[in-house]
PDB file of C-alpha atoms in Angstrom:
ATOM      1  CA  UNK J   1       6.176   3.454  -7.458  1.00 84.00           C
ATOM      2  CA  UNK J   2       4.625   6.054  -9.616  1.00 90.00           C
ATOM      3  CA  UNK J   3       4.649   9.442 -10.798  1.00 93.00           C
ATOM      4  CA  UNK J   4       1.416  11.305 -10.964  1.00 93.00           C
ATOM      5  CA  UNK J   5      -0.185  14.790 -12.438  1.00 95.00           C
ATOM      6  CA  UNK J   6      -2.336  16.390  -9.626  1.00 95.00           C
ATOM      7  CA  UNK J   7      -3.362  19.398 -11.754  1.00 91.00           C
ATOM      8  CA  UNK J   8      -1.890  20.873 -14.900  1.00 88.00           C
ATOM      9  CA  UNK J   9      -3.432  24.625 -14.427  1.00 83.00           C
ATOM     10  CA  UNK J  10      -1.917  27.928 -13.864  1.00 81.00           C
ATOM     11  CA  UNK J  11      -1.975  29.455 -10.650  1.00 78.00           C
ATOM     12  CA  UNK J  12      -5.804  30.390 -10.700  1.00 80.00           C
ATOM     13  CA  UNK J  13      -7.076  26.731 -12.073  1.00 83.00           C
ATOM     14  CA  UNK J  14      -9.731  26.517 -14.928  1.00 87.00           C
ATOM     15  CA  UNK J  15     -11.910  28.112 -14.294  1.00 91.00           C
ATOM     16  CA  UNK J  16      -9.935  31.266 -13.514  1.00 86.00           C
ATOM     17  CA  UNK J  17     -11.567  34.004 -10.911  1.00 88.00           C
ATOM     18  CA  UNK J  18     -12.723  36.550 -12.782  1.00 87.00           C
ATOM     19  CA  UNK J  19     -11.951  35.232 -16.222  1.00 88.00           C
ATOM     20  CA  UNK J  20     -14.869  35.266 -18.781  1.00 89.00           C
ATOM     21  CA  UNK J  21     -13.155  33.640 -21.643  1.00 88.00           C
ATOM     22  CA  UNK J  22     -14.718  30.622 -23.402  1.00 90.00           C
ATOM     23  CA  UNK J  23     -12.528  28.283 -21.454  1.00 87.00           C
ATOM     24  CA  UNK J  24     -13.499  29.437 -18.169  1.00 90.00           C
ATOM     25  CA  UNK J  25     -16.823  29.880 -18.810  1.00 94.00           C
ATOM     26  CA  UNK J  26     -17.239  26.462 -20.230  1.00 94.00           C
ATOM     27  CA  UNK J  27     -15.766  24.693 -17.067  1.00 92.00           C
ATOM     28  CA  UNK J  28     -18.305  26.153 -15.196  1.00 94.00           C
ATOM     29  CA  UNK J  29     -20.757  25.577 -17.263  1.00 92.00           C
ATOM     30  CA  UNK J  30     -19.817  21.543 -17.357  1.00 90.00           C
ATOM     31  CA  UNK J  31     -18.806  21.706 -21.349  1.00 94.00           C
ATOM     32  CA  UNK J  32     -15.272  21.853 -20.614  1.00 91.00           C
ATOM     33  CA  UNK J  33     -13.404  20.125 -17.881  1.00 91.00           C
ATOM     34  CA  UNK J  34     -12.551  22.329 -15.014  1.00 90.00           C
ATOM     35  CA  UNK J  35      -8.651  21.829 -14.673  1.00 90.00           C
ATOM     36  CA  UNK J  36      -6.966  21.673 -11.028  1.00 92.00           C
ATOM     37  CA  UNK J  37      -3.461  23.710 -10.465  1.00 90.00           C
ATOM     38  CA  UNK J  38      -0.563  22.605 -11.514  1.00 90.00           C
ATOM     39  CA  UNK J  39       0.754  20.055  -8.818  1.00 94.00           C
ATOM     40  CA  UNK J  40       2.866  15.982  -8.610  1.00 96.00           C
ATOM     41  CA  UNK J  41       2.810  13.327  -6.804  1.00 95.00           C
ATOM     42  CA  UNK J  42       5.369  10.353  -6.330  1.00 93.00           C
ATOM     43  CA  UNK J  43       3.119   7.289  -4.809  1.00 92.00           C
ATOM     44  CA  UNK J  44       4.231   3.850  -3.841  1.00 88.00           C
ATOM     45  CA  UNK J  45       1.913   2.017  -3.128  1.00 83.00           C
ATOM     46  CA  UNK J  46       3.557  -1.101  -1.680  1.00 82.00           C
ATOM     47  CA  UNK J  47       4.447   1.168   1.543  1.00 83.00           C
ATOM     48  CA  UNK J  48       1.729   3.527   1.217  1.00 84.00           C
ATOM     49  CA  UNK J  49       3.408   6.207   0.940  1.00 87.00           C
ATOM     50  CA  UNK J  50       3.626   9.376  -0.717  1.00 91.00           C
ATOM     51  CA  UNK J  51       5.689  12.945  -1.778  1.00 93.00           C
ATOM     52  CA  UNK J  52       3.801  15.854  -2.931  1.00 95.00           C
ATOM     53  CA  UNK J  53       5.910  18.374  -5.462  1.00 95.00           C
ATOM     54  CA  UNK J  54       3.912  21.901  -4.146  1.00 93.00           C
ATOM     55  CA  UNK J  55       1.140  22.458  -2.680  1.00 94.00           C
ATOM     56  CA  UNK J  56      -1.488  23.953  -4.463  1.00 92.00           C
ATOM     57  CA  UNK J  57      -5.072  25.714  -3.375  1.00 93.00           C
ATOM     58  CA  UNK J  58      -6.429  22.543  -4.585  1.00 93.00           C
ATOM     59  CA  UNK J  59      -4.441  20.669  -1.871  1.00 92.00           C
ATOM     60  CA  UNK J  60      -8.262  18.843  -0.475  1.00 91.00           C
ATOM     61  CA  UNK J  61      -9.029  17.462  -3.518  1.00 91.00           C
ATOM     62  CA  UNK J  62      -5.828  16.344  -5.066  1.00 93.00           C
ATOM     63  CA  UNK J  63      -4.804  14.595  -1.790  1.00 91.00           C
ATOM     64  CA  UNK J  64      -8.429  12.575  -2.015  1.00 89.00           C
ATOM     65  CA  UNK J  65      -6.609  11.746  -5.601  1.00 90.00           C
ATOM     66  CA  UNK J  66      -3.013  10.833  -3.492  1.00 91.00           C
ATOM     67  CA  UNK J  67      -5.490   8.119  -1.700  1.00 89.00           C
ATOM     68  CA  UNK J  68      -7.261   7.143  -4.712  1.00 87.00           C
ATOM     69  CA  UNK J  69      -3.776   6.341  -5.942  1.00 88.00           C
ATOM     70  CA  UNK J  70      -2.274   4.614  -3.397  1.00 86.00           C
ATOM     71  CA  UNK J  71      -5.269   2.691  -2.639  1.00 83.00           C
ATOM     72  CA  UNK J  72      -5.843   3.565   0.976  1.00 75.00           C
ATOM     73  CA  UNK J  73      -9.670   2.786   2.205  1.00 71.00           C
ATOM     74  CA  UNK J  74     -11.719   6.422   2.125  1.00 68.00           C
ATOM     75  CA  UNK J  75     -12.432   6.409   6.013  1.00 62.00           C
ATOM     76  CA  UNK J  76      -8.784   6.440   6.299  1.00 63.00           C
ATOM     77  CA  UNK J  77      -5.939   9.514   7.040  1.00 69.00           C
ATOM     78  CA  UNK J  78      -3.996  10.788   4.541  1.00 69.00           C
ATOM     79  CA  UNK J  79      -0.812   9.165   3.754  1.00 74.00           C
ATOM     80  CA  UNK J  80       1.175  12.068   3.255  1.00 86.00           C
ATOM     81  CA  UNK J  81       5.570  11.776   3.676  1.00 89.00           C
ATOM     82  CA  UNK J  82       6.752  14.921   2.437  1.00 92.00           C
ATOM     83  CA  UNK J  83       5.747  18.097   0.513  1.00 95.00           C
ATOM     84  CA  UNK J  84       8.455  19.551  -2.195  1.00 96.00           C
ATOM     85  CA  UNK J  85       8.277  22.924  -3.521  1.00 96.00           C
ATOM     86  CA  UNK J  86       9.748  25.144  -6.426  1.00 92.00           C
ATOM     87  CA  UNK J  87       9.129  28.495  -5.334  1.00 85.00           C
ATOM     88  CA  UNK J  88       6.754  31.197  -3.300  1.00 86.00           C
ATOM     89  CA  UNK J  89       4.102  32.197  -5.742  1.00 80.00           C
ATOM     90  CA  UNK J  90       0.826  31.484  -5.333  1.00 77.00           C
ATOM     91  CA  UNK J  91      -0.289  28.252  -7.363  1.00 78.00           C
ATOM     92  CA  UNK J  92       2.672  26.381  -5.748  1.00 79.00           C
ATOM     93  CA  UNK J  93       2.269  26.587  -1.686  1.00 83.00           C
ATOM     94  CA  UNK J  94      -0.463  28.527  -0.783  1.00 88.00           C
ATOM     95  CA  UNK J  95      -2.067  24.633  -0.212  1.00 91.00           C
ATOM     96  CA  UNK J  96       0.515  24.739   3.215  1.00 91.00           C
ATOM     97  CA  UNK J  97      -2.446  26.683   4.844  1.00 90.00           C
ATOM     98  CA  UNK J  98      -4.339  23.331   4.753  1.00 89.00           C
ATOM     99  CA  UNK J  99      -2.057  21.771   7.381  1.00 89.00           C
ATOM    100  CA  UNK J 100      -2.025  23.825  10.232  1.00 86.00           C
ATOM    101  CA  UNK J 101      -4.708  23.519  13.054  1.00 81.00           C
ATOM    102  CA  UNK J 102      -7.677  24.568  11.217  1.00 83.00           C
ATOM    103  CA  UNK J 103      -6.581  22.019   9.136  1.00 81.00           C
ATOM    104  CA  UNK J 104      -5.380  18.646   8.466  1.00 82.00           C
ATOM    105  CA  UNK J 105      -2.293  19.369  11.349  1.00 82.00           C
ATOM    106  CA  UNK J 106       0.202  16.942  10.540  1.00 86.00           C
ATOM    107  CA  UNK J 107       2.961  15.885  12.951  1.00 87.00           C
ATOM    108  CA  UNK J 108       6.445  17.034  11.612  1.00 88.00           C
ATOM    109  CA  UNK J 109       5.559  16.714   8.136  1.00 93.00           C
ATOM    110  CA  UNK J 110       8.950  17.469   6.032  1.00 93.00           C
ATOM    111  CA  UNK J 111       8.845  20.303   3.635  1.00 95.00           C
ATOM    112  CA  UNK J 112      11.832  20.655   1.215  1.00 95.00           C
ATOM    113  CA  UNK J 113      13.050  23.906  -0.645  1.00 93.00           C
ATOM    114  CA  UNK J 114      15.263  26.043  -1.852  1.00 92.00           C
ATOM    115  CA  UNK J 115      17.247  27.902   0.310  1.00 92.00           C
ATOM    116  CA  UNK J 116      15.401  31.353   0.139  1.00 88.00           C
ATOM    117  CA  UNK J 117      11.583  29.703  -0.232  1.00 90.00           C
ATOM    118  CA  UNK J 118      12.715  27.925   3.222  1.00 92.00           C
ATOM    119  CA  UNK J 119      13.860  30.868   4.577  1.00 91.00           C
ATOM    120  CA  UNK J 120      10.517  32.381   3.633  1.00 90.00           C
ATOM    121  CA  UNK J 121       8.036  29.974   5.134  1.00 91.00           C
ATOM    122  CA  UNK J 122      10.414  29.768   8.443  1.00 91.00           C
ATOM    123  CA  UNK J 123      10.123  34.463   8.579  1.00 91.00           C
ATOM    124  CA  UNK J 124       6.146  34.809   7.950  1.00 90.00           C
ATOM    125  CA  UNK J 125       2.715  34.273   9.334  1.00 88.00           C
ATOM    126  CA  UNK J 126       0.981  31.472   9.213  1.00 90.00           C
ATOM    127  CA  UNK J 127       3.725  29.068   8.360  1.00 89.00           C
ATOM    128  CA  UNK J 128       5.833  29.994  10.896  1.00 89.00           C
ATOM    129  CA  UNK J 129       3.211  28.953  13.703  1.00 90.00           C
ATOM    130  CA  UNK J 130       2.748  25.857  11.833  1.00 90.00           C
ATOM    131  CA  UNK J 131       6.753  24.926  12.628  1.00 89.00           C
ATOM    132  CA  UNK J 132       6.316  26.274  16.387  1.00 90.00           C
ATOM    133  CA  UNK J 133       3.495  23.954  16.978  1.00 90.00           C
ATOM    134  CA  UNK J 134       4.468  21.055  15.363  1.00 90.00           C
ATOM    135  CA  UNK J 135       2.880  20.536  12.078  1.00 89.00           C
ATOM    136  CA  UNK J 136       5.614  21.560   9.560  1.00 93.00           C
ATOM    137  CA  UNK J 137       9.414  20.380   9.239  1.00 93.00           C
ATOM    138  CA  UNK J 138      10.801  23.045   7.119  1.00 94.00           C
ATOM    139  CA  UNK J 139      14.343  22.917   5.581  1.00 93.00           C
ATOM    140  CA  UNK J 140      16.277  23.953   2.888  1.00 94.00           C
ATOM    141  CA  UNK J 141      17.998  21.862   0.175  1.00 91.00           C
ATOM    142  CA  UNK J 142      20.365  23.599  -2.401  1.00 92.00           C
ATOM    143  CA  UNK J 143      20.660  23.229  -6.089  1.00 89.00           C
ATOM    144  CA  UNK J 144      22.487  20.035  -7.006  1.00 88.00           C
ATOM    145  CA  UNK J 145      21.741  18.047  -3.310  1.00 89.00           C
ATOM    146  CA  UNK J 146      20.241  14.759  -3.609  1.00 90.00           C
ATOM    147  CA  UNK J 147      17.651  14.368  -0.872  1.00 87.00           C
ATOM    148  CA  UNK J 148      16.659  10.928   0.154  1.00 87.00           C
ATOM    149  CA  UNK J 149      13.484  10.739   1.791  1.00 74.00           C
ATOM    150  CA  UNK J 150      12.705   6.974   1.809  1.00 75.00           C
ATOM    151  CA  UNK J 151      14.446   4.248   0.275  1.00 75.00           C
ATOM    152  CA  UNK J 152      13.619   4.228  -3.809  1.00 80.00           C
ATOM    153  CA  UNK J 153      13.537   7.546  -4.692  1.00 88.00           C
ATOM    154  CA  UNK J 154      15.522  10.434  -4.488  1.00 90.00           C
ATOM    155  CA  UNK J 155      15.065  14.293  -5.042  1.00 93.00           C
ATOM    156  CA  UNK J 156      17.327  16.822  -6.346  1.00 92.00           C
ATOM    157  CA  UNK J 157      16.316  20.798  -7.008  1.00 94.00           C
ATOM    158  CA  UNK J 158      17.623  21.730 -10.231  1.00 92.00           C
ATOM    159  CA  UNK J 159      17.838  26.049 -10.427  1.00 88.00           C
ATOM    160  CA  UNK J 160      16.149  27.439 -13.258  1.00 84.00           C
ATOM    161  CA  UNK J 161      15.631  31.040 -13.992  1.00 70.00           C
ATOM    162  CA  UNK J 162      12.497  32.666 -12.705  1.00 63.00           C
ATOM    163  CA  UNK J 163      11.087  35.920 -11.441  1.00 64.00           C
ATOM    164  CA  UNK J 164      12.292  35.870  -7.884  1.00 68.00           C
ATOM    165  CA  UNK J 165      10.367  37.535  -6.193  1.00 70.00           C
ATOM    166  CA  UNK J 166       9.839  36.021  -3.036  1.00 70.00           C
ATOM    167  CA  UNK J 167      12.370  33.075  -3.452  1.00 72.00           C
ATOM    168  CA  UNK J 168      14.474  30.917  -5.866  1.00 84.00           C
ATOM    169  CA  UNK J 169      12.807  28.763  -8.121  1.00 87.00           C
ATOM    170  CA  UNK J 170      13.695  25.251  -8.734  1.00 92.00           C
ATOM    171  CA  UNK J 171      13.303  22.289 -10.991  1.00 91.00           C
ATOM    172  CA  UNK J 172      12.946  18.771  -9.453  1.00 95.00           C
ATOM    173  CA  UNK J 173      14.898  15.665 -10.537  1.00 95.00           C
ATOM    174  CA  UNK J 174      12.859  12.760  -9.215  1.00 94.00           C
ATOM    175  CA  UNK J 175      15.080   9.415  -9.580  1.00 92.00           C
ATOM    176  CA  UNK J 176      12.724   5.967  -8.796  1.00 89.00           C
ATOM    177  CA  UNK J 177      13.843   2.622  -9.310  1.00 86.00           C
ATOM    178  CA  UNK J 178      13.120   2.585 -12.815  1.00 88.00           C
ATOM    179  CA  UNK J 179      13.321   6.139 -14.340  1.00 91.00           C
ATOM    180  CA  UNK J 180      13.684   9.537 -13.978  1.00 93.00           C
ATOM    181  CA  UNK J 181      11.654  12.293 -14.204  1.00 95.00           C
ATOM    182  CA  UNK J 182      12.000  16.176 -14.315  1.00 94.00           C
ATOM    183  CA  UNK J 183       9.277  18.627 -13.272  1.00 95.00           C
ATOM    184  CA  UNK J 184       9.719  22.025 -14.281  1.00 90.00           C
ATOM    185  CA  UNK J 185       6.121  23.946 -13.676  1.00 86.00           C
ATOM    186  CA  UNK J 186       7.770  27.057 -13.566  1.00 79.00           C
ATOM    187  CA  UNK J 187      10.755  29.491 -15.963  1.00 80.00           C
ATOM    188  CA  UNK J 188      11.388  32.390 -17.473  1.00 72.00           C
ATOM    189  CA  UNK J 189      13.487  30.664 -20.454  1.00 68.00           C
ATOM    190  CA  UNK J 190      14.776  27.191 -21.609  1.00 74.00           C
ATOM    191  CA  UNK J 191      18.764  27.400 -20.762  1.00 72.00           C
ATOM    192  CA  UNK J 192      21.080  25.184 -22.848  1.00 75.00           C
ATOM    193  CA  UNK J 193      21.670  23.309 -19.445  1.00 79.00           C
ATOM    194  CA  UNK J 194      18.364  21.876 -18.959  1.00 80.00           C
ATOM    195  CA  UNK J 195      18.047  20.792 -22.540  1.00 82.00           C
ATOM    196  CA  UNK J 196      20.988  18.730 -21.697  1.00 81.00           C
ATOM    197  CA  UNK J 197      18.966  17.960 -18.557  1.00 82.00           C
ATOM    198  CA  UNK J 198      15.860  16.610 -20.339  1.00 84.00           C
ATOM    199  CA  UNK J 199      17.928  14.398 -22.813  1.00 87.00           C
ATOM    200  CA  UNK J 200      18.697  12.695 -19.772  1.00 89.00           C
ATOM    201  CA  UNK J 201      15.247  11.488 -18.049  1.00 91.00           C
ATOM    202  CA  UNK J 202      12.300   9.637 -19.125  1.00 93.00           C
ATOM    203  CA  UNK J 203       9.889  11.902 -18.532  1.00 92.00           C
ATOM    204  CA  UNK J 204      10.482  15.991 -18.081  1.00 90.00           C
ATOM    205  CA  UNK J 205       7.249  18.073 -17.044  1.00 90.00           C
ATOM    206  CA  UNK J 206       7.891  22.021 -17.883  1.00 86.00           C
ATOM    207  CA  UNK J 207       6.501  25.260 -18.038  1.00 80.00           C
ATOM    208  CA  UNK J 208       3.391  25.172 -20.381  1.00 74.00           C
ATOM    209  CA  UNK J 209       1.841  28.373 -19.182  1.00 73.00           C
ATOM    210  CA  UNK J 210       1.515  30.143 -22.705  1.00 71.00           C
ATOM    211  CA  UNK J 211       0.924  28.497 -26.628  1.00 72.00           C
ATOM    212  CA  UNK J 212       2.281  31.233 -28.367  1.00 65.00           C
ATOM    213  CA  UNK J 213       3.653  34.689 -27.633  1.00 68.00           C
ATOM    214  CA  UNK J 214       0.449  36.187 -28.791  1.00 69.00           C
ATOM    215  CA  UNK J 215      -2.121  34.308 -26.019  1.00 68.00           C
ATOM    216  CA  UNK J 216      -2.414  37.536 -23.786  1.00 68.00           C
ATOM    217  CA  UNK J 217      -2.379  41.044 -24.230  1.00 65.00           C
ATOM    218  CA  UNK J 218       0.047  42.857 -23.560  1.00 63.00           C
ATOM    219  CA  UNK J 219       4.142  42.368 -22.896  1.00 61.00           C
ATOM    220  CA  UNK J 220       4.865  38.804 -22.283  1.00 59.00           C
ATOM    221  CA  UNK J 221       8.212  40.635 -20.170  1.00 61.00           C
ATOM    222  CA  UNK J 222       5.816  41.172 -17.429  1.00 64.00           C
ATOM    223  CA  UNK J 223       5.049  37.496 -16.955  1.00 66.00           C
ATOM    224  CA  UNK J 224       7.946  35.794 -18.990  1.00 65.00           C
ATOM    225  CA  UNK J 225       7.252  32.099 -19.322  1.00 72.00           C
ATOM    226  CA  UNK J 226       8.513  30.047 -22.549  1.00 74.00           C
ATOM    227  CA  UNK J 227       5.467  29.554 -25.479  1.00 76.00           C
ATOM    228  CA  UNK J 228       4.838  25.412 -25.980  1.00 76.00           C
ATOM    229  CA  UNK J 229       5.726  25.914 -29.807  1.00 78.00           C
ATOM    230  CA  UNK J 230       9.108  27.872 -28.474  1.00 79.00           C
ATOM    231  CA  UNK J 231      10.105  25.241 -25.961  1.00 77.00           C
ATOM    232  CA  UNK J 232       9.353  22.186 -28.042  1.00 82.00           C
ATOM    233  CA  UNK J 233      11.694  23.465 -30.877  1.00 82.00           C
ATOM    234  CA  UNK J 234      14.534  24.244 -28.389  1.00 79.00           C
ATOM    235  CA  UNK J 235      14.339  20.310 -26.769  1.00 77.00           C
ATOM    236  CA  UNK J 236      13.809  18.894 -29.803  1.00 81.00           C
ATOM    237  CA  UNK J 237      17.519  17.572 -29.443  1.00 76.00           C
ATOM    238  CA  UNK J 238      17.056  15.988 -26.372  1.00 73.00           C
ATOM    239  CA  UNK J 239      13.731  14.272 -27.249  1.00 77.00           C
TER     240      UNK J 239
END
């Protein structure tokens, strides 16, 4: 069993819409390597299956990498148990569109949340339809529940501060047979409870959205995530 990156970008992906930066402009010019949006996997490959932590726009392409993973031949479905997400904004379940009847149209596929992201996808258009006919299993999990969906691994959302403004945001604490690891795509601000939290996994996966506080114009209060050279100083304890 194994824990896999998907995509490491921000919402938008590299190259961003609109952005003419040197980054962006790079990836599409083939000088830089595009980057997908931020997105995990948990595989096993001795049952074939596998657990998706959100679903990004780039849900086509990093499922083909779910199969690459796991193995499976390229004529065949995709091997998909379960979808886990940390909150409504865009770059973490707009790839749910991609499973309804225009689309891949699973059968009962379970999708995990928090309470109020469940509670979102279960009120509005298109995801609703997508529970009426069949596709989705949507259901809430709250901060601090282990949820086992196969035998092996276990899930647990972990609350961490975010702008809410569709939903709550959550951490996940993915527990296989031989470690532990914590993804964290998305915060406002590293709380002294999830350094504790990090000092006790292998692996932990957070927020890398901005370097410094200087990397946009602008007030950073509009779109608070913690700077990388913040965030590594404040779990240097744990590490």
């Amino acid at each position: 069993m194994r824990f896999i990156m998907l995509g490491t970008g921000q919402d938008g992906g590299v190259p961003h819409v609109g952005c003419t930066c040197s980054t962006c402009e790079g990836a599409r010019e083939g000088s830089i390597p595009k980057r997908l949006v931020s997105s995990a996997a948990i595989v096993d490959a001795g049952s074939g299956r596998a657990w998706l932590i959100d679903a990004s726009p780039d849900l086509p392409v990093q499922l083909e990498r779910v199969r690459d993973a796991l193995g499976a031949p390229k004529r065949s479905g995709i091997p998909l148990s379960g979808v886990l997400l940390t909150h409504i904004h865009m770059g973490h379940y707009w790839g749910l569109g991609h499973l309804g009847k225009e689309g891949m149209m699973p059968r009962g596929l379970p999708v995990r949340g928090p309470p109020r992201t469940a509670r979102f996808l279960n009120d509005n258009r298109p995801f609703k339809d997508m529970m009426e006919i069949g596709a989705l299993d949507v259901r809430p999990v709250h901060p601090g529940e282990d949820l086992v969906l196969d035998e092996g691994v276990s899930f647990r959302p972990v609350a961490v501060p975010h702008r809410d403004d569709f939903s709550d945001t959550v951490a996940w604490l993915v527990t296989g047979p031989k470690w532990k690891v914590l993804y964290a795509p998305d915060m406002d601000l590293v709380e002294p409870s999830f350094v504790s939290l990090v000092s006790r996994v292998d692996m932990a996966v957070v927020d890398g959205t901005f370097y410094t506080r200087h990397e946009i114009p602008g007030s950073m209060y509009t779109v608070p995530h913690p700077p990388v050279v913040e965030t590594m100083e404040v779990l240097r304890p744990a590490l």
